[in-house]
mmCIF file of C-alpha atoms in Angstrom:
data_model
loop_
_atom_site.group_PDB
_atom_site.id
_atom_site.type_symbol
_atom_site.label_atom_id
_atom_site.label_comp_id
_atom_site.label_asym_id
_atom_site.label_seq_id
_atom_site.Cartn_x
_atom_site.Cartn_y
_atom_site.Cartn_z
ATOM 1 C CA MET A 1 93.967 101.974 124.396
ATOM 2 C CA GLY A 2 92.805 99.279 127.067
ATOM 3 C CA ASN A 3 90.542 97.424 124.432
ATOM 4 C CA THR A 4 91.806 93.875 123.496
ATOM 5 C CA ALA A 5 90.686 94.423 119.921
ATOM 6 C CA SER A 6 93.139 96.189 118.026
ATOM 7 C CA CYS A 7 93.039 98.006 114.498
ATOM 8 C CA CYS A 8 96.636 96.723 113.814
ATOM 9 C CA VAL A 9 97.075 93.478 111.696
ATOM 10 C CA SER A 10 99.390 91.872 114.224
ATOM 11 C CA SER A 11 99.805 92.151 117.912
ATOM 12 C CA SER A 12 102.551 93.442 119.754
ATOM 13 C CA PRO A 13 105.893 91.075 120.151
ATOM 14 C CA LYS A 14 105.215 90.732 123.898
ATOM 15 C CA LEU A 15 101.681 89.477 123.271
ATOM 16 C CA ARG A 16 102.907 87.179 120.473
ATOM 17 C CA ARG A 17 105.369 85.761 122.820
ATOM 18 C CA ASN A 18 102.873 85.023 125.420
ATOM 19 C CA ALA A 19 100.569 83.481 122.989
ATOM 20 C CA HIS A 20 103.306 81.378 121.668
ATOM 21 C CA SER A 21 104.022 79.977 125.203
ATOM 22 C CA ARG A 22 100.536 79.220 125.755
ATOM 23 C CA LEU A 23 100.085 77.211 122.635
ATOM 24 C CA GLU A 24 103.300 75.194 123.130
ATOM 25 C CA SER A 25 101.921 74.095 126.637
ATOM 26 C CA CYS A 26 98.851 72.495 125.181
ATOM 27 C CA ARG A 27 99.600 71.449 121.554
ATOM 28 C CA PRO A 28 96.551 70.232 119.619
ATOM 29 C CA ASP A 29 96.279 66.991 117.731
ATOM 30 C CA ALA A 30 97.888 66.742 114.424
ATOM 31 C CA ASP A 31 94.655 65.853 112.651
ATOM 32 C CA LEU A 32 92.646 68.879 113.763
ATOM 33 C CA SER A 33 92.609 71.795 111.426
ATOM 34 C CA ARG A 34 93.332 75.430 112.665
ATOM 35 C CA GLU A 35 89.291 76.261 112.609
ATOM 36 C CA ASP A 36 88.712 73.265 114.952
ATOM 37 C CA THR A 37 91.447 74.150 117.303
ATOM 38 C CA GLY A 38 90.036 77.780 117.449
ATOM 39 C CA CYS A 39 93.637 79.250 117.063
ATOM 40 C CA ASN A 40 92.902 81.480 114.151
ATOM 41 C CA LEU A 41 96.364 82.721 113.702
ATOM 42 C CA GLN A 42 96.969 84.835 110.746
ATOM 43 C CA HIS A 43 99.578 83.675 108.434
ATOM 44 C CA ILE A 44 102.342 85.893 107.333
ATOM 45 C CA SER A 45 101.286 85.788 103.574
ATOM 46 C CA ASP A 46 98.033 87.331 104.574
ATOM 47 C CA ARG A 47 99.772 90.104 106.307
ATOM 48 C CA GLU A 48 101.881 90.781 103.183
ATOM 49 C CA ASN A 49 98.847 90.713 101.081
ATOM 50 C CA ILE A 50 97.200 93.351 103.178
ATOM 51 C CA ASP A 51 100.292 95.460 103.002
ATOM 52 C CA ASP A 52 100.398 95.159 99.166
ATOM 53 C CA LEU A 53 96.926 96.416 98.985
ATOM 54 C CA ASN A 54 97.583 99.507 101.023
ATOM 55 C CA MET A 55 100.723 99.969 98.970
ATOM 56 C CA GLU A 56 98.668 100.384 95.830
ATOM 57 C CA PHE A 57 96.849 103.386 97.281
ATOM 58 C CA ASN A 58 99.773 105.045 99.043
ATOM 59 C CA PRO A 59 102.534 105.528 96.762
ATOM 60 C CA SER A 60 103.889 108.396 98.711
ATOM 61 C CA ASP A 61 104.340 106.194 101.845
ATOM 62 C CA HIS A 62 105.686 102.851 100.528
ATOM 63 C CA PRO A 63 108.961 102.681 98.429
ATOM 64 C CA ARG A 64 107.872 99.732 96.169
ATOM 65 C CA ALA A 65 104.515 101.352 95.050
ATOM 66 C CA SER A 66 104.655 103.203 91.595
ATOM 67 C CA THR A 67 104.300 106.829 91.619
ATOM 68 C CA ILE A 68 101.078 108.410 90.462
ATOM 69 C CA PHE A 69 102.692 110.802 88.064
ATOM 70 C CA LEU A 70 104.763 108.230 86.356
ATOM 71 C CA SER A 71 101.719 106.076 85.671
ATOM 72 C CA LYS A 72 99.621 109.031 84.341
ATOM 73 C CA SER A 73 102.294 110.017 81.925
ATOM 74 C CA GLN A 74 102.738 106.334 80.481
ATOM 75 C CA THR A 75 99.752 106.960 78.085
ATOM 76 C CA ASP A 76 101.034 110.191 76.498
ATOM 77 C CA VAL A 77 104.534 108.738 76.353
ATOM 78 C CA ARG A 78 103.277 105.745 74.215
ATOM 79 C CA GLU A 79 101.238 108.079 72.086
ATOM 80 C CA LYS A 80 104.297 110.118 71.187
ATOM 81 C CA ARG A 81 106.322 107.230 70.388
ATOM 82 C CA LYS A 82 103.814 105.737 68.260
ATOM 83 C CA SER A 83 103.397 109.043 66.289
ATOM 84 C CA LEU A 84 107.070 109.461 65.801
ATOM 85 C CA PHE A 85 107.199 105.867 64.439
ATOM 86 C CA ILE A 86 104.353 106.404 62.024
ATOM 87 C CA ASN A 87 105.590 109.673 60.867
ATOM 88 C CA HIS A 88 109.253 108.269 60.806
ATOM 89 C CA HIS A 89 110.548 111.181 62.857
ATOM 90 C CA PRO A 90 113.660 110.650 65.046
ATOM 91 C CA PRO A 91 112.882 110.161 68.657
ATOM 92 C CA GLY A 92 114.524 113.367 69.835
ATOM 93 C CA GLN A 93 116.128 116.570 68.508
ATOM 94 C CA ILE A 94 118.867 116.580 70.946
ATOM 95 C CA ALA A 95 122.129 114.727 70.097
ATOM 96 C CA ARG A 96 122.626 112.236 72.771
ATOM 97 C CA LYS A 97 126.132 111.888 74.313
ATOM 98 C CA TYR A 98 127.662 108.516 74.657
ATOM 99 C CA SER A 99 130.736 107.630 77.064
ATOM 100 C CA SER A 100 133.597 105.959 75.370
ATOM 101 C CA CYS A 101 137.003 104.565 76.736
ATOM 102 C CA SER A 102 138.594 108.114 76.612
ATOM 103 C CA THR A 103 135.667 110.182 77.777
ATOM 104 C CA ILE A 104 133.027 109.680 80.323
ATOM 105 C CA PHE A 105 129.884 111.768 80.356
ATOM 106 C CA LEU A 106 128.080 112.583 83.697
ATOM 107 C CA ASP A 107 125.345 115.168 84.768
ATOM 108 C CA ASP A 108 125.677 117.039 87.892
ATOM 109 C CA SER A 109 122.496 115.680 89.609
ATOM 110 C CA THR A 110 122.568 113.192 92.356
ATOM 111 C CA VAL A 111 119.991 111.741 94.568
ATOM 112 C CA SER A 112 121.583 113.567 97.451
ATOM 113 C CA GLN A 113 122.322 116.787 95.321
ATOM 114 C CA PRO A 114 119.927 117.079 92.469
ATOM 115 C CA ASN A 115 120.128 119.765 89.799
ATOM 116 C CA LEU A 116 117.798 122.459 90.884
ATOM 117 C CA LYS A 117 116.821 123.751 87.341
ATOM 118 C CA TYR A 118 116.007 120.366 85.937
ATOM 119 C CA THR A 119 114.512 119.040 88.946
ATOM 120 C CA ILE A 120 111.866 121.786 88.912
ATOM 121 C CA LYS A 121 111.172 121.173 85.300
ATOM 122 C CA CYS A 122 110.517 117.529 86.142
ATOM 123 C CA VAL A 123 108.217 118.338 89.008
ATOM 124 C CA ALA A 124 106.310 120.715 86.841
ATOM 125 C CA LEU A 125 106.018 118.040 84.067
ATOM 126 C CA ALA A 126 104.818 115.731 86.747
ATOM 127 C CA ILE A 127 102.098 118.150 87.843
ATOM 128 C CA TYR A 128 101.118 118.835 84.157
ATOM 129 C CA TYR A 129 100.493 115.006 83.694
ATOM 130 C CA HIS A 130 98.251 115.019 86.937
ATOM 131 C CA ILE A 131 96.175 117.886 85.737
ATOM 132 C CA LYS A 132 95.876 116.596 82.051
ATOM 133 C CA ASN A 133 95.221 112.965 82.940
ATOM 134 C CA ARG A 134 92.897 113.455 85.815
ATOM 135 C CA ASP A 135 89.692 111.606 86.581
ATOM 136 C CA PRO A 136 87.243 112.617 83.755
ATOM 137 C CA ASP A 137 84.400 112.095 85.987
ATOM 138 C CA GLY A 138 85.703 114.752 88.476
ATOM 139 C CA ARG A 139 86.275 114.474 92.223
ATOM 140 C CA MET A 140 85.612 116.506 95.183
ATOM 141 C CA LEU A 141 86.946 119.924 94.897
ATOM 142 C CA LEU A 142 87.755 121.598 98.408
ATOM 143 C CA ASP A 143 86.954 125.084 98.908
ATOM 144 C CA ILE A 144 90.281 125.947 100.520
ATOM 145 C CA PHE A 145 91.992 125.075 97.238
ATOM 146 C CA ASP A 146 89.466 126.786 94.860
ATOM 147 C CA GLU A 147 91.201 129.790 93.250
ATOM 148 C CA ASN A 148 87.907 131.500 92.593
ATOM 149 C CA LEU A 149 87.090 131.395 96.459
ATOM 150 C CA HIS A 150 90.714 132.304 97.499
ATOM 151 C CA PRO A 151 92.621 134.049 94.594
ATOM 152 C CA LEU A 152 96.352 134.532 94.636
ATOM 153 C CA SER A 153 95.808 137.971 92.987
ATOM 154 C CA LYS A 154 93.386 140.802 92.938
ATOM 155 C CA SER A 155 93.045 140.454 89.204
ATOM 156 C CA GLU A 156 89.652 139.249 88.185
ATOM 157 C CA VAL A 157 89.407 135.348 87.977
ATOM 158 C CA PRO A 158 88.029 134.617 84.447
ATOM 159 C CA PRO A 159 84.770 132.625 84.211
ATOM 160 C CA ASP A 160 86.333 129.665 82.313
ATOM 161 C CA TYR A 161 89.242 129.508 84.963
ATOM 162 C CA ASP A 162 88.375 125.807 85.534
ATOM 163 C CA LYS A 163 88.099 124.725 81.931
ATOM 164 C CA HIS A 164 91.542 125.022 80.514
ATOM 165 C CA ASN A 165 94.625 122.998 81.668
ATOM 166 C CA PRO A 166 97.733 125.063 82.199
ATOM 167 C CA GLU A 167 100.779 124.562 80.081
ATOM 168 C CA GLN A 168 103.951 123.001 81.667
ATOM 169 C CA LYS A 169 105.877 126.172 81.004
ATOM 170 C CA GLN A 170 103.083 127.858 83.124
ATOM 171 C CA ILE A 171 103.458 125.385 85.809
ATOM 172 C CA TYR A 172 107.182 125.828 85.785
ATOM 173 C CA ARG A 173 107.308 129.454 86.000
ATOM 174 C CA PHE A 174 104.842 129.596 88.915
ATOM 175 C CA VAL A 175 106.960 126.952 90.822
ATOM 176 C CA ARG A 176 110.264 128.491 89.732
ATOM 177 C CA THR A 177 109.151 132.016 90.980
ATOM 178 C CA LEU A 178 108.514 130.626 94.439
ATOM 179 C CA PHE A 179 111.824 128.669 94.741
ATOM 180 C CA SER A 180 113.809 131.645 93.390
ATOM 181 C CA ALA A 181 112.317 134.056 95.757
ATOM 182 C CA ALA A 182 112.407 131.715 98.642
ATOM 183 C CA GLN A 183 115.906 130.228 97.677
ATOM 184 C CA LEU A 184 114.648 126.640 98.163
ATOM 185 C CA THR A 185 116.731 123.692 97.250
ATOM 186 C CA ALA A 186 116.025 121.016 94.810
ATOM 187 C CA GLU A 187 115.376 118.387 97.506
ATOM 188 C CA CYS A 188 112.437 120.509 98.618
ATOM 189 C CA ALA A 189 110.973 120.338 95.113
ATOM 190 C CA ILE A 190 111.099 116.603 95.209
ATOM 191 C CA VAL A 191 109.392 116.620 98.876
ATOM 192 C CA THR A 192 106.787 118.921 97.407
ATOM 193 C CA LEU A 193 105.789 116.503 94.934
ATOM 194 C CA VAL A 194 105.555 113.647 97.575
ATOM 195 C CA TYR A 195 103.346 115.861 99.609
ATOM 196 C CA LEU A 196 101.207 116.835 96.549
ATOM 197 C CA GLU A 197 100.502 112.973 95.810
ATOM 198 C CA ARG A 198 99.909 112.203 99.330
ATOM 199 C CA LEU A 199 97.313 114.947 99.363
ATOM 200 C CA LEU A 200 95.511 113.432 96.356
ATOM 201 C CA THR A 201 95.417 110.129 97.770
ATOM 202 C CA TYR A 202 94.620 110.851 101.471
ATOM 203 C CA ALA A 203 91.902 113.475 100.640
ATOM 204 C CA GLU A 204 90.779 111.772 97.527
ATOM 205 C CA ILE A 205 90.737 114.840 95.254
ATOM 206 C CA ASP A 206 92.097 115.533 91.952
ATOM 207 C CA ILE A 207 94.449 118.380 90.926
ATOM 208 C CA CYS A 208 92.822 120.408 88.094
ATOM 209 C CA PRO A 209 92.811 123.972 86.647
ATOM 210 C CA ALA A 210 90.945 125.435 89.491
ATOM 211 C CA ASN A 211 92.995 124.426 92.220
ATOM 212 C CA TRP A 212 96.411 123.512 91.093
ATOM 213 C CA LYS A 213 98.093 126.664 92.169
ATOM 214 C CA ARG A 214 96.898 126.613 95.642
ATOM 215 C CA ILE A 215 97.798 122.921 96.014
ATOM 216 C CA VAL A 216 101.407 123.430 94.798
ATOM 217 C CA LEU A 217 101.617 126.608 96.882
ATOM 218 C CA GLY A 218 100.485 124.370 100.185
ATOM 219 C CA ALA A 219 102.859 121.708 99.095
ATOM 220 C CA ILE A 220 105.986 123.998 98.826
ATOM 221 C CA LEU A 221 105.010 125.875 101.897
ATOM 222 C CA LEU A 222 104.876 122.497 103.862
ATOM 223 C CA ALA A 223 107.923 120.847 102.179
ATOM 224 C CA SER A 224 110.101 123.972 102.909
ATOM 225 C CA LYS A 225 109.432 124.022 106.657
ATOM 226 C CA VAL A 226 109.941 120.297 107.031
ATOM 227 C CA TRP A 227 113.155 120.072 104.765
ATOM 228 C CA ASP A 228 115.057 123.423 105.462
ATOM 229 C CA ASP A 229 116.490 123.998 108.603
ATOM 230 C CA GLN A 230 115.828 127.896 108.211
ATOM 231 C CA ALA A 231 112.313 127.733 106.795
ATOM 232 C CA VAL A 232 110.566 130.622 105.054
ATOM 233 C CA TRP A 233 107.904 131.919 107.178
ATOM 234 C CA ASN A 234 104.303 132.199 105.875
ATOM 235 C CA VAL A 235 104.429 136.053 105.947
ATOM 236 C CA ASP A 236 107.419 135.863 103.575
ATOM 237 C CA TYR A 237 105.254 134.255 101.059
ATOM 238 C CA CYS A 238 103.061 137.236 101.361
ATOM 239 C CA GLN A 239 105.897 139.346 100.059
ATOM 240 C CA ILE A 240 106.340 137.060 96.992
ATOM 241 C CA LEU A 241 102.416 136.729 96.210
ATOM 242 C CA LYS A 242 101.524 140.314 97.075
ATOM 243 C CA ASP A 243 97.781 139.874 97.152
ATOM 244 C CA ILE A 244 97.602 137.081 99.441
ATOM 245 C CA THR A 245 97.014 137.477 103.232
ATOM 246 C CA VAL A 246 98.955 135.803 106.037
ATOM 247 C CA GLU A 247 95.473 134.511 107.537
ATOM 248 C CA ASP A 248 94.972 132.783 104.130
ATOM 249 C CA MET A 249 98.320 131.166 104.121
ATOM 250 C CA ASN A 250 97.859 130.020 107.692
ATOM 251 C CA GLU A 251 94.485 128.336 107.074
ATOM 252 C CA LEU A 252 95.929 126.735 103.920
ATOM 253 C CA GLU A 253 98.755 125.225 105.796
ATOM 254 C CA ARG A 254 96.324 124.137 108.469
ATOM 255 C CA GLN A 255 93.952 122.332 106.371
ATOM 256 C CA PHE A 256 96.805 120.821 104.249
ATOM 257 C CA LEU A 257 98.330 119.380 107.323
ATOM 258 C CA GLU A 258 94.887 117.863 108.428
ATOM 259 C CA LEU A 259 94.196 116.442 105.078
ATOM 260 C CA LEU A 260 97.617 114.804 105.351
ATOM 261 C CA GLN A 261 96.553 113.450 108.787
ATOM 262 C CA PHE A 262 99.863 115.245 109.833
ATOM 263 C CA ASN A 263 101.776 112.487 108.191
ATOM 264 C CA ILE A 264 104.778 114.784 106.999
ATOM 265 C CA ASN A 265 107.366 111.953 107.269
ATOM 266 C CA VAL A 266 109.232 111.208 103.974
ATOM 267 C CA PRO A 267 111.343 108.033 104.158
ATOM 268 C CA SER A 268 114.863 108.181 102.419
ATOM 269 C CA SER A 269 113.528 105.195 100.151
ATOM 270 C CA VAL A 270 110.348 106.955 99.223
ATOM 271 C CA TYR A 271 112.495 110.183 98.391
ATOM 272 C CA ALA A 272 114.866 108.186 96.247
ATOM 273 C CA LYS A 273 112.014 106.461 94.506
ATOM 274 C CA TYR A 274 110.500 109.726 93.364
ATOM 275 C CA TYR A 275 113.961 111.184 92.383
ATOM 276 C CA PHE A 276 114.673 108.279 89.963
ATOM 277 C CA ASP A 277 111.243 108.208 88.610
ATOM 278 C CA LEU A 278 111.559 111.770 87.970
ATOM 279 C CA ARG A 279 114.560 111.027 85.897
ATOM 280 C CA SER A 280 112.820 108.512 84.022
ATOM 281 C CA LEU A 281 109.970 110.792 83.368
ATOM 282 C CA ALA A 282 112.686 113.402 81.961
ATOM 283 C CA GLU A 283 114.166 110.695 79.614
ATOM 284 C CA ALA A 284 110.693 109.549 78.352
ATOM 285 C CA ASN A 285 109.935 113.228 77.571
ATOM 286 C CA ASN A 286 113.402 114.127 76.067
ATOM 287 C CA LEU A 287 113.967 116.270 79.005
ATOM 288 C CA SER A 288 117.646 115.061 79.392
ATOM 289 C CA PHE A 289 120.072 116.421 82.170
ATOM 290 C CA PRO A 290 123.047 118.140 80.854
ATOM 291 C CA LEU A 291 125.851 115.878 80.466
ATOM 292 C CA GLU A 292 129.526 117.185 80.868
ATOM 293 C CA PRO A 293 132.835 115.224 80.287
ATOM 294 C CA LEU A 294 134.237 113.782 83.599
ATOM 295 C CA SER A 295 137.159 116.111 84.521
ATOM 296 C CA ARG A 296 140.052 115.047 86.834
ATOM 297 C CA GLU A 297 138.917 117.200 89.475
ATOM 298 C CA ARG A 298 135.349 115.878 89.662
ATOM 299 C CA ALA A 299 136.975 112.371 89.249
ATOM 300 C CA HIS A 300 138.785 113.090 92.307
ATOM 301 C CA LYS A 301 135.986 114.453 94.192
ATOM 302 C CA LEU A 302 133.916 111.375 93.461
ATOM 303 C CA GLU A 303 136.620 109.200 94.619
ATOM 304 C CA VAL A 304 137.004 111.098 97.956
ATOM 305 C CA ARG A 305 133.207 111.028 98.422
ATOM 306 C CA GLY A 306 132.894 107.257 97.713
ATOM 307 C CA ALA A 307 135.900 106.605 100.092
ATOM 308 C CA SER A 308 134.243 108.612 102.996
ATOM 309 C CA ALA A 309 130.807 106.895 102.506
ATOM 310 C CA PRO A 310 129.528 105.174 105.681
ATOM 311 C CA GLY A 311 129.230 101.858 104.124
ATOM 312 C CA ALA A 312 127.824 99.869 100.979
ATOM 313 C CA GLY A 313 124.649 99.297 102.977
ATOM 314 C CA ALA A 314 123.792 103.098 103.183
ATOM 315 C CA LEU A 315 121.403 104.138 100.523
ATOM 316 C CA TRP A 316 122.503 107.577 100.181
ATOM 317 C CA CYS A 317 123.754 110.636 102.685
ATOM 318 C CA LEU A 318 122.022 113.763 103.252
ATOM 319 C CA SER A 319 123.379 116.835 101.692
ATOM 320 C CA SER A 320 125.729 118.756 103.578
ATOM 321 C CA ALA A 321 125.308 121.875 101.766
ATOM 322 C CA PRO A 322 124.331 124.977 103.860
ATOM 323 C CA ARG A 323 120.681 126.048 103.686
ATOM 324 C CA ARG A 324 120.110 129.250 102.220
ATOM 325 C CA PHE A 325 117.606 131.620 103.348
ATOM 326 C CA LEU A 326 116.299 134.836 101.983
ATOM 327 C CA PRO A 327 115.559 137.427 104.750
ATOM 328 C CA LEU A 328 112.349 139.444 103.993
ATOM 329 C CA CYS A 329 110.338 141.757 106.133
ATOM 330 C CA ARG A 330 108.669 140.146 109.066
ATOM 331 C CA CYS A 331 106.066 142.851 110.154
ATOM 332 C CA GLN A 332 103.129 140.317 111.320
ATOM 333 C CA THR A 333 102.861 137.321 113.144
ATOM 334 C CA GLY A 334 102.902 134.940 110.174
ATOM 335 C CA THR A 335 104.780 131.907 111.390
ATOM 336 C CA GLY A 336 102.157 129.253 110.576
ATOM 337 C CA VAL A 337 101.217 125.965 111.996
ATOM 338 C CA LEU A 338 104.730 124.557 112.229
ATOM 339 C CA GLY A 339 106.407 127.770 113.335
ATOM 340 C CA PRO A 340 109.039 129.570 111.591
ATOM 341 C CA ILE A 341 111.648 126.562 111.410
ATOM 342 C CA GLY A 342 109.133 123.804 111.517
ATOM 343 C CA ALA A 343 109.704 120.143 112.230
ATOM 344 C CA THR A 344 112.536 118.247 111.158
ATOM 345 C CA SER A 345 111.608 115.288 108.720
ATOM 346 C CA HIS A 346 112.913 111.606 109.591
ATOM 347 C CA PHE A 347 114.922 110.958 106.540
#
């Protein structure tokens, strides 16, 4: 704290003002370079380049960085389009609806109130691409996420449990079961994906057939506590997954938080980026959100919502929908690291 050397790129504003006043009092000659004067002040472009480098490796922290799941899906999407072009097949079986002068088609999903079912489908698809297109050389596998060491059920784990990639439907059923039983919101699903990619980046691990269930479970557990005002306790997940213990859930949450370096903040710009990238992923994989004709009642609601917006500069407003909570039996002390309600994220 008292050291003059700092790990930050630039000093505090107060120090910069003091340094500026000292430099103005003794201006060097114009023909001397920066190296000769000894004033090695960092140019603003150098700081921006450093930020850009950090942005590439931390997409869950920076709104301009490309999401990992979208980049991993590009190869498969291009191969699908190439195959359809060679075989002269139409790009999709679903008839697309287009707006006209008399009818406007809109889906019921917005950045502040996403469609729950299709958001979970998109998140499951993103996790599927993470597993399928992981690093072929393999990265470190942490014991806390290994399903063989910490099984979620009492049934015997097959010997080749780490060899076969799960299908998208299997991932969707697992996530959908947790969200339905705990009555979590669609926004929580997006935050879950943010924490998942942040874990893979910070801990430098890959999600694979051997650990995907426990990584997803840990991300959902943390996202539900950060996002929902009335979060589900750890002991409640033991009622959903009958064979898991409260101690295991607490340890999973604790190590997940440590691997995230306790960075649970999700800025609104990062949240919006993940939402729109999920929509791009859905469109590229023919997973379209359901379109309905714009009715008079809904048009009036949109007009009222737009008129009551705080201003054009605001990106979006948080959903005012009440948080739902499924009361379950709490016969043990399973509040976990963040407690029964948890921290409130700074959106």
